[in-house]
Every structure is written in C-alpha cells, then in structure tokens.
Coordinates of C-alpha atoms in Angstrom, one line a residue:
M1 CA -239.9 -112.9 107.5
P2 CA -243.3 -114.3 109.0
A3 CA -242.7 -117.7 111.2
S4 CA -245.3 -120.0 108.9
R5 CA -243.0 -118.5 105.6
L6 CA -239.4 -119.3 107.8
V7 CA -240.8 -122.8 108.9
R8 CA -242.5 -123.4 105.2
A9 CA -238.8 -122.4 104.1
L10 CA -236.6 -124.3 106.0
C11 CA -239.1 -127.5 105.3
L12 CA -239.0 -126.5 101.6
I13 CA -235.1 -126.2 101.9
A14 CA -234.5 -130.1 103.8
A15 CA -237.2 -131.9 101.5
G16 CA -235.1 -130.4 98.5
L17 CA -231.9 -131.6 100.4
L18 CA -233.1 -135.0 101.4
A19 CA -234.4 -135.6 97.6
A20 CA -231.5 -134.8 96.0
G21 CA -229.5 -136.8 98.3
C22 CA -227.0 -133.8 99.2
T23 CA -225.8 -132.4 102.5
D24 CA -226.1 -128.3 103.1
A25 CA -222.3 -128.4 102.9
A26 CA -222.4 -128.2 99.1
A27 CA -224.8 -125.3 99.2
G28 CA -222.6 -121.8 98.7
P29 CA -223.9 -118.5 99.1
A30 CA -226.6 -116.8 97.4
P31 CA -225.8 -114.4 94.8
T32 CA -227.6 -111.0 95.4
P33 CA -231.2 -111.3 93.8
S34 CA -232.5 -108.7 91.4
Q35 CA -235.4 -107.0 93.3
R36 CA -239.3 -106.8 91.4
P37 CA -240.2 -103.1 91.0
A38 CA -242.9 -102.3 93.6
T39 CA -246.6 -102.1 92.0
P40 CA -248.2 -99.4 93.9
S41 CA -251.6 -100.0 92.5
A42 CA -251.1 -103.9 93.9
E43 CA -250.6 -105.1 97.5
Q44 CA -248.1 -108.7 97.9
S45 CA -248.3 -111.3 99.9
S46 CA -247.7 -114.6 100.7
P47 CA -250.3 -117.4 99.7
Q48 CA -251.8 -119.3 101.9
A49 CA -250.3 -122.4 103.7
R50 CA -250.4 -125.3 102.1
P51 CA -249.7 -128.6 103.3
S52 CA -245.8 -129.6 102.7
P53 CA -245.2 -132.0 99.2
V54 CA -243.5 -134.7 98.8
A55 CA -240.2 -134.7 96.7
S56 CA -239.5 -137.5 94.4
V57 CA -236.1 -137.7 92.1
H58 CA -235.6 -139.4 89.2
P59 CA -233.5 -140.2 85.7
E60 CA -234.6 -139.4 82.6
G61 CA -232.0 -140.3 80.1
R62 CA -228.7 -138.5 81.5
T63 CA -231.1 -135.4 83.1
R64 CA -231.9 -135.7 86.3
V65 CA -235.5 -134.8 87.5
L66 CA -236.6 -133.0 90.9
E67 CA -241.0 -133.1 91.1
Y68 CA -241.7 -131.1 94.0
G69 CA -244.9 -130.0 94.4
D70 CA -245.8 -127.5 91.6
L71 CA -242.1 -127.1 91.0
R72 CA -240.4 -129.2 88.2
V73 CA -236.6 -129.1 87.8
R74 CA -234.4 -130.6 85.1
A75 CA -230.7 -130.3 85.3
T76 CA -228.8 -132.0 82.1
P77 CA -224.7 -132.4 81.9
E78 CA -223.4 -130.5 78.8
N79 CA -219.6 -129.5 77.6
D80 CA -220.4 -126.1 79.5
G81 CA -222.1 -126.4 82.6
V82 CA -225.6 -127.7 83.8
R83 CA -228.6 -126.8 81.7
T84 CA -231.1 -126.2 84.1
E85 CA -234.7 -125.6 83.6
I86 CA -237.6 -125.0 85.9
E87 CA -241.2 -124.8 85.6
V88 CA -244.0 -123.6 88.2
A89 CA -247.5 -124.6 87.8
N90 CA -249.6 -121.9 89.0
T91 CA -252.3 -123.3 90.9
Y92 CA -252.7 -119.8 92.9
E93 CA -256.6 -118.1 91.8
R94 CA -254.2 -115.0 91.2
N95 CA -251.2 -114.0 89.2
T96 CA -247.9 -115.4 91.1
T97 CA -244.2 -114.6 90.9
Y98 CA -242.1 -116.9 92.2
S99 CA -238.3 -116.3 93.7
V100 CA -236.6 -119.4 92.9
Q101 CA -233.1 -120.3 93.7
I102 CA -231.1 -124.1 92.6
S103 CA -228.1 -125.2 93.2
I104 CA -226.7 -128.1 91.4
A105 CA -223.4 -130.2 93.2
D106 CA -221.4 -133.3 92.6
G107 CA -221.5 -134.2 96.4
K108 CA -217.7 -134.0 96.4
G109 CA -217.2 -129.5 96.5
W110 CA -218.8 -128.8 92.9
T111 CA -221.4 -126.4 93.6
A112 CA -223.3 -124.0 91.5
Y113 CA -226.2 -121.5 91.7
N114 CA -228.7 -119.8 90.3
R115 CA -232.1 -117.8 91.0
F116 CA -235.1 -117.9 89.1
W117 CA -237.9 -115.0 88.8
L118 CA -240.6 -116.2 86.9
Q119 CA -243.2 -112.6 87.4
D120 CA -247.0 -113.0 87.0
V121 CA -247.8 -116.4 86.3
P122 CA -251.5 -116.5 85.0
P123 CA -253.6 -118.6 87.4
G124 CA -253.5 -121.8 85.7
K125 CA -250.4 -121.3 83.7
T126 CA -246.7 -122.7 84.2
G127 CA -244.2 -120.3 83.9
R128 CA -240.9 -121.7 82.4
D129 CA -237.2 -120.8 82.7
E130 CA -233.6 -122.1 81.5
A131 CA -230.3 -121.4 82.3
V132 CA -226.3 -123.1 82.0
I133 CA -225.3 -123.1 85.9
G134 CA -221.9 -123.8 86.2
S135 CA -218.6 -123.9 83.9
R136 CA -216.0 -126.0 83.0
D137 CA -213.5 -123.4 85.2
M138 CA -215.0 -124.6 88.0
G139 CA -213.9 -128.5 87.5
P140 CA -215.6 -131.3 85.8
I141 CA -219.0 -130.9 85.1
P142 CA -221.2 -133.4 87.6
Q143 CA -223.0 -136.5 84.8
E144 CA -225.4 -136.9 87.6
P145 CA -225.8 -133.7 89.2
K146 CA -227.4 -133.7 92.4
V147 CA -229.8 -130.9 92.3
F148 CA -231.2 -128.9 95.5
V149 CA -234.0 -126.4 96.1
D150 CA -232.6 -123.8 98.2
E151 CA -235.2 -121.3 98.0
F152 CA -239.0 -121.8 96.5
T153 CA -241.0 -118.4 97.1
P154 CA -244.6 -117.7 95.4
I155 CA -245.3 -114.1 96.0
T156 CA -249.2 -113.6 95.1
D157 CA -250.7 -110.5 93.9
R158 CA -254.0 -109.2 96.0

C-alpha cells in the first residue's frame, strides 16, 4: 500500500473512532473481503488525495448517524442485531467502487462488523447498501450503538 493511502486510511480510522467515542480495543479481526473481479479493459487506481473531512455523530431517534465526508452511516438497534445502512456520494468524475468496513460496538465488549462493497457508483450518484450487523447470540444488542469506520477506500476506474 503506498504511504499516502496508508496515511489516509489511518486518518479515516482515527476519525471514525473519535467520532464514535470508542477505542480500537472494541474492534475485532476483519473478515476476508470478497474480491472484485479483474477488469482487463480498465486500470484501477486510487483517486487524488483529498483533505480529510471532519466526522460528526448525532442521534435521530434510536438511530445513531455518523457523517464523514461523502460517507453516511446509520445504525439502528433491532431485535436481531443493529441495522446498518451506508450511503456514499460519488463526487469523483469517474465510476468509483467503495470498500467500506463498519464495526458496531457497545463500548463494553460487544462488537460486530461487516464489509460493504459498492461497485461502480456513477459520478454524481449515491451508492447504498444495508445489513444487520451482529446478533442476539453475541449478548444484548447495543441500544446506543457506537459506529466505527474501519476502512473507507474509494477506487476509481481510469
């Protein structure tokens, strides 16, 4: 990983942790991501470096909302886990694929995560996905979930 991407990834992780009010001790090991099939006709590269946005977290009823630049995460406790919805606005000039890993925690040891893979989001459009993260088998579902952005990696096609 080039140094600039590594620094950007570490900044994103730190900002997500600060915004969520959690420590990295709550994060678990990452699952093996599914790989995007190689596209022989298109070269992939990282977008130009942008200044790091400021993260903000606010409640909307029972839902915790984390906004971080082009990324918005909504985490709502349910009976079977935490419904987690993500949206990424593509502000680049080309189709962009986003690899996003989100962790949800309670700050007391309950932690679950999911990797989202938003493929080929057109310029000016918003990619969306959702999943229920965690389960009752892990213990009581967090009623005030803490949201971590473990990874946020945009990949643009040339």
